[in-house]
GROMACS .gro file of N, CA and C in nm:
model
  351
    1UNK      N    1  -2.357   0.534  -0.474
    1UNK     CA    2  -2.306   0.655  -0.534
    1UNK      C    3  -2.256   0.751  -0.427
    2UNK      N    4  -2.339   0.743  -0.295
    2UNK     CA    5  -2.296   0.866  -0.213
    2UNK      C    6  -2.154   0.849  -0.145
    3UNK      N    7  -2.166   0.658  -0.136
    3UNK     CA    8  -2.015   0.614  -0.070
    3UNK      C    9  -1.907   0.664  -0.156
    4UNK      N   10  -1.945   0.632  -0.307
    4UNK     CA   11  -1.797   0.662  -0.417
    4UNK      C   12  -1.764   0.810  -0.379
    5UNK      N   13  -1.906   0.891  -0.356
    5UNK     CA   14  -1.842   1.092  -0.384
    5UNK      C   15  -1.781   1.070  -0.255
    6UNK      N   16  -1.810   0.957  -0.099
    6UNK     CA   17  -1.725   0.992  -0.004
    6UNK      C   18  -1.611   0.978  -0.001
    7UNK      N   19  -1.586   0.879  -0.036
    7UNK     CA   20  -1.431   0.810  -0.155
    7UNK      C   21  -1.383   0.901  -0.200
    8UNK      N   22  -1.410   0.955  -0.303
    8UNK     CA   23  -1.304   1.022  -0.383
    8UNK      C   24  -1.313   1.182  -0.279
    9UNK      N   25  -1.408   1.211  -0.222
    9UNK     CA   26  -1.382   1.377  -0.137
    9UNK      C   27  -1.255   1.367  -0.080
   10UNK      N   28  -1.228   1.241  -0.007
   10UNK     CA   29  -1.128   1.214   0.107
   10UNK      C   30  -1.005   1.288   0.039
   11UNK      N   31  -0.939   1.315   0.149
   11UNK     CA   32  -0.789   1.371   0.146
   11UNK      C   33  -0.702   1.276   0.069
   12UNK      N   34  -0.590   1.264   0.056
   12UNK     CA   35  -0.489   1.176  -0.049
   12UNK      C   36  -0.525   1.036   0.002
   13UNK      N   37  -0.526   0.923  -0.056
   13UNK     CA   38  -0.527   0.771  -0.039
   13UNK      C   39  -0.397   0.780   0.083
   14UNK      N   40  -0.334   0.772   0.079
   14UNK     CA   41  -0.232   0.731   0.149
   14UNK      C   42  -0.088   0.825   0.215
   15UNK      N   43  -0.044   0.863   0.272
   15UNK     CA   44   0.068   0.983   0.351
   15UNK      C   45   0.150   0.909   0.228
   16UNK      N   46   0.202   1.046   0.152
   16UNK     CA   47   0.334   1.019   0.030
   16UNK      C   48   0.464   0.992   0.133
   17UNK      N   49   0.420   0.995   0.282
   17UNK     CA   50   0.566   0.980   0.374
   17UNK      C   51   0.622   0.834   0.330
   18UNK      N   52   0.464   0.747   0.332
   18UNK     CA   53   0.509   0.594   0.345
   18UNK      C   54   0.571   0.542   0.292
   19UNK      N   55   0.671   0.617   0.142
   19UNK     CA   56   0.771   0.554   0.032
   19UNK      C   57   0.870   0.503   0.133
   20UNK      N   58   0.890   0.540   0.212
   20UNK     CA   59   1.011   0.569   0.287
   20UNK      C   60   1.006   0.575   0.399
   21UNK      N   61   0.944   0.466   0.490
   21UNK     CA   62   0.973   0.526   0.630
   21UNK      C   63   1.065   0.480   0.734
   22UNK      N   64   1.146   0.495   0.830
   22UNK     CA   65   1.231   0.450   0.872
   22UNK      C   66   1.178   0.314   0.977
   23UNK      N   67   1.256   0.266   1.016
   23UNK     CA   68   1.247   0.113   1.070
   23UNK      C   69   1.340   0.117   1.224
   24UNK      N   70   1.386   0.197   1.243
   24UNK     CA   71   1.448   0.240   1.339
   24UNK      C   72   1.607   0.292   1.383
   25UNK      N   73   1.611   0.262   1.190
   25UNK     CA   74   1.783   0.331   1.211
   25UNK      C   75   1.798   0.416   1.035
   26UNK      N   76   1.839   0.526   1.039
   26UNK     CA   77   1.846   0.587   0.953
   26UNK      C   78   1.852   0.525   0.825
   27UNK      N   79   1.907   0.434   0.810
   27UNK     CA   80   1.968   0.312   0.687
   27UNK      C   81   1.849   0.248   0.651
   28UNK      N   82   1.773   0.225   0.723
   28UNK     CA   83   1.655   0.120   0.722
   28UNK      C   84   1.569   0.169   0.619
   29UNK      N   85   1.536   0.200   0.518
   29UNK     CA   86   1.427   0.247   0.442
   29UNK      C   87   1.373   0.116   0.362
   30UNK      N   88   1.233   0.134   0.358
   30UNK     CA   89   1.120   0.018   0.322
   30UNK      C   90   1.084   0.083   0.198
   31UNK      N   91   1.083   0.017   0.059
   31UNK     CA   92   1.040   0.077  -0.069
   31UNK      C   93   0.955  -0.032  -0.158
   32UNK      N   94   0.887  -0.003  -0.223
   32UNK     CA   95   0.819  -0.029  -0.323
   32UNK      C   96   0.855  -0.021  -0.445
   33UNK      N   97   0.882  -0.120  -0.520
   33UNK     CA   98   0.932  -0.101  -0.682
   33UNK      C   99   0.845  -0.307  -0.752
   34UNK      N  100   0.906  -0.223  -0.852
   34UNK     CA  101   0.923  -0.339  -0.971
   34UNK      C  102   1.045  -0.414  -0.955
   35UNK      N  103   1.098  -0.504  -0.991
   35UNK     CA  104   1.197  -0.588  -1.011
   35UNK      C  105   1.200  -0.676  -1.092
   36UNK      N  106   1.307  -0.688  -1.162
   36UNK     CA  107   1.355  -0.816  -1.283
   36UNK      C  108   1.411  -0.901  -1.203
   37UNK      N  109   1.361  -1.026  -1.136
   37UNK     CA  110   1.456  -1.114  -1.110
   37UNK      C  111   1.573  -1.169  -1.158
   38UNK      N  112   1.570  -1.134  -1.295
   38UNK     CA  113   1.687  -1.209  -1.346
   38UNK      C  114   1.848  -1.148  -1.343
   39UNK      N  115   1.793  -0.978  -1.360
   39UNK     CA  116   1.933  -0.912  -1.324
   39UNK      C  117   1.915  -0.867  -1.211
   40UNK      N  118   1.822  -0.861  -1.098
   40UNK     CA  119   1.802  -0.753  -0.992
   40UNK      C  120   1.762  -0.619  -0.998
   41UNK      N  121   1.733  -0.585  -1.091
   41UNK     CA  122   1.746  -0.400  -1.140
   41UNK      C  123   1.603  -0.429  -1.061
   42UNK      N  124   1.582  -0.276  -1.046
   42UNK     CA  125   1.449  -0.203  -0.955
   42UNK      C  126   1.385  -0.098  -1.035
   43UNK      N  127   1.252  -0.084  -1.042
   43UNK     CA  128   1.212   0.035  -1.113
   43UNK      C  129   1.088   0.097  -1.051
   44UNK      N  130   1.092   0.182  -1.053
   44UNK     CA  131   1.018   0.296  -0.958
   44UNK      C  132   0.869   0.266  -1.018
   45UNK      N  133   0.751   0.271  -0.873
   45UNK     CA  134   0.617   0.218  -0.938
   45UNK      C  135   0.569   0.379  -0.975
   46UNK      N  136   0.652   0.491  -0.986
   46UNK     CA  137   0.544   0.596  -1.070
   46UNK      C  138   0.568   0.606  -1.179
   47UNK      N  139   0.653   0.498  -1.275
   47UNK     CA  140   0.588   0.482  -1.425
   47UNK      C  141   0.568   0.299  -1.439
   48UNK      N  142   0.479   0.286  -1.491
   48UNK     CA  143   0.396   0.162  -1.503
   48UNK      C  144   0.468   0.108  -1.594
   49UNK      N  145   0.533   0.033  -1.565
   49UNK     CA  146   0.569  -0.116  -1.659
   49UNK      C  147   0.511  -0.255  -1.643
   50UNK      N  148   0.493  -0.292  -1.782
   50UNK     CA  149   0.401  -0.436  -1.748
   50UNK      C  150   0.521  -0.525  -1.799
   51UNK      N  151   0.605  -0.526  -1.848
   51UNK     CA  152   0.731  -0.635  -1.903
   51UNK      C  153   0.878  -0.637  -1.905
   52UNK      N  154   0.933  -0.714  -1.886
   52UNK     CA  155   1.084  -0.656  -1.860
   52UNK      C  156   1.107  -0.614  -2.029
   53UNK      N  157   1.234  -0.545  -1.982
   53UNK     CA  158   1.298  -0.432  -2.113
   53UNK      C  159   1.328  -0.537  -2.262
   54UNK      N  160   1.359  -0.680  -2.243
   54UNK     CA  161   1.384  -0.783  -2.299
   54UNK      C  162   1.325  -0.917  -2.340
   55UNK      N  163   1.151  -0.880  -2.269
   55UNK     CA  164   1.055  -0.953  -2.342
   55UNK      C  165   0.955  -0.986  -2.319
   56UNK      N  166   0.872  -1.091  -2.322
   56UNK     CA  167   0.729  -1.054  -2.286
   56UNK      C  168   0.650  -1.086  -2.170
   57UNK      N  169   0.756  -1.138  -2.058
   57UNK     CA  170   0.708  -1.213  -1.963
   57UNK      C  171   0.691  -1.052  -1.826
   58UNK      N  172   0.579  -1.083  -1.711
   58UNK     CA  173   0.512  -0.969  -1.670
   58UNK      C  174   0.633  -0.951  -1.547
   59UNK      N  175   0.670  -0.862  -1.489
   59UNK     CA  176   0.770  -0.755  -1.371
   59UNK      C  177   0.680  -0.772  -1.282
   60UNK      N  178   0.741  -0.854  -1.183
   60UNK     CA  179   0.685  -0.878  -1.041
   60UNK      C  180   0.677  -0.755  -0.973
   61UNK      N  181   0.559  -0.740  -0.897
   61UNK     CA  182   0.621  -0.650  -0.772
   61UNK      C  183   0.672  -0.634  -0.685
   62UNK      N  184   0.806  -0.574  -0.638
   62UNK     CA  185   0.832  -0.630  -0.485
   62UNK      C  186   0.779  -0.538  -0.405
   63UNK      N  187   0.729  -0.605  -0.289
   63UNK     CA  188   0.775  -0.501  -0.163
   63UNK      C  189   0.825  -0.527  -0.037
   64UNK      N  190   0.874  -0.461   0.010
   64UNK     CA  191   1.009  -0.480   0.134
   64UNK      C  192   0.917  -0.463   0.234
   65UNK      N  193   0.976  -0.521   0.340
   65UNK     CA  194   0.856  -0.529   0.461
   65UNK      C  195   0.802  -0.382   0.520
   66UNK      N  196   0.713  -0.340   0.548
   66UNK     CA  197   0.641  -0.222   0.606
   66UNK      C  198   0.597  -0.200   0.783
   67UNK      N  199   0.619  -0.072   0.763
   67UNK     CA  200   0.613  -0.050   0.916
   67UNK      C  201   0.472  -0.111   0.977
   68UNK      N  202   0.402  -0.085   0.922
   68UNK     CA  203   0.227  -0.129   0.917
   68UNK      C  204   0.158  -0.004   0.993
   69UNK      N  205   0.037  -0.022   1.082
   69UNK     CA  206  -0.030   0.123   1.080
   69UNK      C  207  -0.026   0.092   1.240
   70UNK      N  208  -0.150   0.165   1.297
   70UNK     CA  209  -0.157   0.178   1.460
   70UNK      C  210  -0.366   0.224   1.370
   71UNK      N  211  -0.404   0.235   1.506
   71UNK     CA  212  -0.532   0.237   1.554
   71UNK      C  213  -0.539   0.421   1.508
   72UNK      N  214  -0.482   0.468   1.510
   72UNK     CA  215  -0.459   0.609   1.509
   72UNK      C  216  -0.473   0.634   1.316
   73UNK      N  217  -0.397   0.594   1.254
   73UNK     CA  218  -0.381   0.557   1.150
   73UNK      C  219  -0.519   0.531   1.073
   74UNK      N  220  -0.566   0.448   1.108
   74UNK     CA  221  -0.721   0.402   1.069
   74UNK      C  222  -0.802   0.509   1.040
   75UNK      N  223  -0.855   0.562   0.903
   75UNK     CA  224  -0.942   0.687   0.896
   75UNK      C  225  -1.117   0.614   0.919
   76UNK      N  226  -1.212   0.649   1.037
   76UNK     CA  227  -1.261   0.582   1.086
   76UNK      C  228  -1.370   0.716   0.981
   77UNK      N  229  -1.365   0.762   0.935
   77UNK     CA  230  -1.470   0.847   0.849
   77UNK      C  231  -1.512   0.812   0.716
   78UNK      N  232  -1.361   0.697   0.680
   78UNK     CA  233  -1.385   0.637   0.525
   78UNK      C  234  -1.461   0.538   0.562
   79UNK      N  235  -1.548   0.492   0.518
   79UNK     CA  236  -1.639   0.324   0.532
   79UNK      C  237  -1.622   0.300   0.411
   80UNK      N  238  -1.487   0.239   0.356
   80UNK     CA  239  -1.422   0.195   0.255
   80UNK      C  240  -1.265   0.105   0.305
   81UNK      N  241  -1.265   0.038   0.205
   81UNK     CA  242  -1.118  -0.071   0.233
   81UNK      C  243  -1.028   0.069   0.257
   82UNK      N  244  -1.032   0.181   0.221
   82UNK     CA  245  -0.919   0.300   0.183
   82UNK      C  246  -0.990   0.362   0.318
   83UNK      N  247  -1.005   0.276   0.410
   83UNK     CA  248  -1.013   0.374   0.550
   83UNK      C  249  -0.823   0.322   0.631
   84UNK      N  250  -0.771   0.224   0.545
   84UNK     CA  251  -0.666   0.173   0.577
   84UNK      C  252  -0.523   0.189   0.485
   85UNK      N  253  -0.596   0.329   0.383
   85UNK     CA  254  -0.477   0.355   0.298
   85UNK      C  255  -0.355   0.397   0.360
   86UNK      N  256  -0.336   0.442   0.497
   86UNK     CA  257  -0.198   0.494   0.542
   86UNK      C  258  -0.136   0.345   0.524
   87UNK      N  259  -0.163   0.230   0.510
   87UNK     CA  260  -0.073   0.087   0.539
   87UNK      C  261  -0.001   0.069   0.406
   88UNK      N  262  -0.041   0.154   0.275
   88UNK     CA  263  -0.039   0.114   0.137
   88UNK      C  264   0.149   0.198   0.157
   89UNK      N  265   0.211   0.159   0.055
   89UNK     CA  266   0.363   0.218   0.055
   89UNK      C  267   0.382   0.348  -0.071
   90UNK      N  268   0.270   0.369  -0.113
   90UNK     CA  269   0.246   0.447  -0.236
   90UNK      C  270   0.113   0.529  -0.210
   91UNK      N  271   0.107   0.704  -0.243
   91UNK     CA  272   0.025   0.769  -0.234
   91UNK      C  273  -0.083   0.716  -0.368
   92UNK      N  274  -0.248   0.723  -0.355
   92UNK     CA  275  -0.306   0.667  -0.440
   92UNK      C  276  -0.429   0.836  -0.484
   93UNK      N  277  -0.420   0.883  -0.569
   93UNK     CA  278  -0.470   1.039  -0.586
   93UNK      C  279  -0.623   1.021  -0.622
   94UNK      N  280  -0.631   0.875  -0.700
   94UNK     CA  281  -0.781   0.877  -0.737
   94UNK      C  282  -0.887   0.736  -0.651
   95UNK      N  283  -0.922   0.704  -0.544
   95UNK     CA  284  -0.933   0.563  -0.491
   95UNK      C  285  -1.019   0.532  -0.552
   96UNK      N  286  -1.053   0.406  -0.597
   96UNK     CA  287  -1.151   0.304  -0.642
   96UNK      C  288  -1.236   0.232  -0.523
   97UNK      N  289  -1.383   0.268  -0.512
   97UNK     CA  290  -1.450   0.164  -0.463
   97UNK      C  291  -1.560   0.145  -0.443
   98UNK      N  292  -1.553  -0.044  -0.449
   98UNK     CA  293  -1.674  -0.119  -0.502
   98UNK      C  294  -1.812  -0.088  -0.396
   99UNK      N  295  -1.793   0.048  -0.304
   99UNK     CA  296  -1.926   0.013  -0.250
   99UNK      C  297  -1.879  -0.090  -0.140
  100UNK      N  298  -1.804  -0.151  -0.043
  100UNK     CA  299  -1.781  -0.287   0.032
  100UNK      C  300  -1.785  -0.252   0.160
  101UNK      N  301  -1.814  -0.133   0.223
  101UNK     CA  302  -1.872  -0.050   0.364
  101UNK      C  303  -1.764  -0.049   0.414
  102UNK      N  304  -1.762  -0.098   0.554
  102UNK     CA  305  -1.665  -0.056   0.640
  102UNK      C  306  -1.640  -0.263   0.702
  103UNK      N  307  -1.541  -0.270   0.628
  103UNK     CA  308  -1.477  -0.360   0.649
  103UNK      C  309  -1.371  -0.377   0.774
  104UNK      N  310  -1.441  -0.489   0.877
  104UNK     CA  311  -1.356  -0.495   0.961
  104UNK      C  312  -1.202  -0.563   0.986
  105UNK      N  313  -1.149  -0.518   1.072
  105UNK     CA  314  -1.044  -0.586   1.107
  105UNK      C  315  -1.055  -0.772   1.142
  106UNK      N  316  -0.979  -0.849   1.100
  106UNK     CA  317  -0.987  -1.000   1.172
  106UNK      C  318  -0.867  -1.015   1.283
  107UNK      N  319  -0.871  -0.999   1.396
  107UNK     CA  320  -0.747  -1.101   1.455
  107UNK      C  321  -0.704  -1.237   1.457
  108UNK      N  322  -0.581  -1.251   1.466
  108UNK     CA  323  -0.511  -1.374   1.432
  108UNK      C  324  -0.358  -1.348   1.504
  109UNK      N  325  -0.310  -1.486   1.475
  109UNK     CA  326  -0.125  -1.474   1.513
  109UNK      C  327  -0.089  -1.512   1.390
  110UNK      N  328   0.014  -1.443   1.373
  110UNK     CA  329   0.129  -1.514   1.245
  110UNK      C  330   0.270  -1.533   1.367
  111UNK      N  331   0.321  -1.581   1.302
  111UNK     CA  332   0.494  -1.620   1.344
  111UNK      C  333   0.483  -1.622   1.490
  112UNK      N  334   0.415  -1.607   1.593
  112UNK     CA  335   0.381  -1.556   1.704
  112UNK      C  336   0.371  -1.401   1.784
  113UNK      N  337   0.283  -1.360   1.685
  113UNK     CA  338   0.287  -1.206   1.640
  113UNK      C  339   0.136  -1.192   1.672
  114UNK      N  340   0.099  -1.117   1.742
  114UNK     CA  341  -0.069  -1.065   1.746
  114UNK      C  342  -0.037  -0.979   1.601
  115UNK      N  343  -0.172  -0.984   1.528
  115UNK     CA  344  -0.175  -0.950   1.373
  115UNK      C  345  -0.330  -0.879   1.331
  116UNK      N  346  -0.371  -0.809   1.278
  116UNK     CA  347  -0.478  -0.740   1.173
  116UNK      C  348  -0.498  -0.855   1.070
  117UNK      N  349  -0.566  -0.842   1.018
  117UNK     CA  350  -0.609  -0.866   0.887
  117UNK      C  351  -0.729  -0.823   0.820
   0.00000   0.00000   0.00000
């Protein structure tokens, strides 16, 4: 219980900057939406759709690649998965959590990339 009131005290889940942050050239913006594969259309994740406009099958989510965080970034006061909400691409106002402490980082390589997980 004392972890959840630390949870929810915290400041916003995530910087509302991250909709949008640049990649290194003005043009570059990284976003978060919904998408219909079938026509391409995009729809903004601050209203919740569970189906395309035309029937009953569920709207994937996309998301476009992300800047990711730094060591700085890391709120080392949350001992919650949401000590890593600056990485999320969407501000989150109410966080959920199960109680799961302070979950560490794993290292690894992808693609030949030193990596988090």
């Amino acid at each position: 219980v004392a972890s959840r009131r630390a949870t929810r005290s915290t400041r916003s889940c995530a910087r509302s900057a991250r909709l949008e942050p640049s990649m290194g050239s003005a043009s570059a913006k990284q976003v978060c939406s919904y998408i219909e594969p079938i026509s391409g259309r995009t729809f903004p994740l601050e209203k919740p759709r569970w189906s395309f406009d035309h029937g009953s099958q569920p709207l994937p989510l996309m998301l476009t690649p992300l800047p990711g965080i730094t060591k700085q970034d890391i709120r080392k006061s949350v001992r919650s998965l949401w000590r890593y909400a600056a990485a999320m691409p969407m501000e989150c106002r109410s966080p959920i959590s199960l109680g799961e402490g302070c979950t560490p980082l794993v290292k690894s390589r992808l693609r030949g990339q030193n990596v988090l997980f």
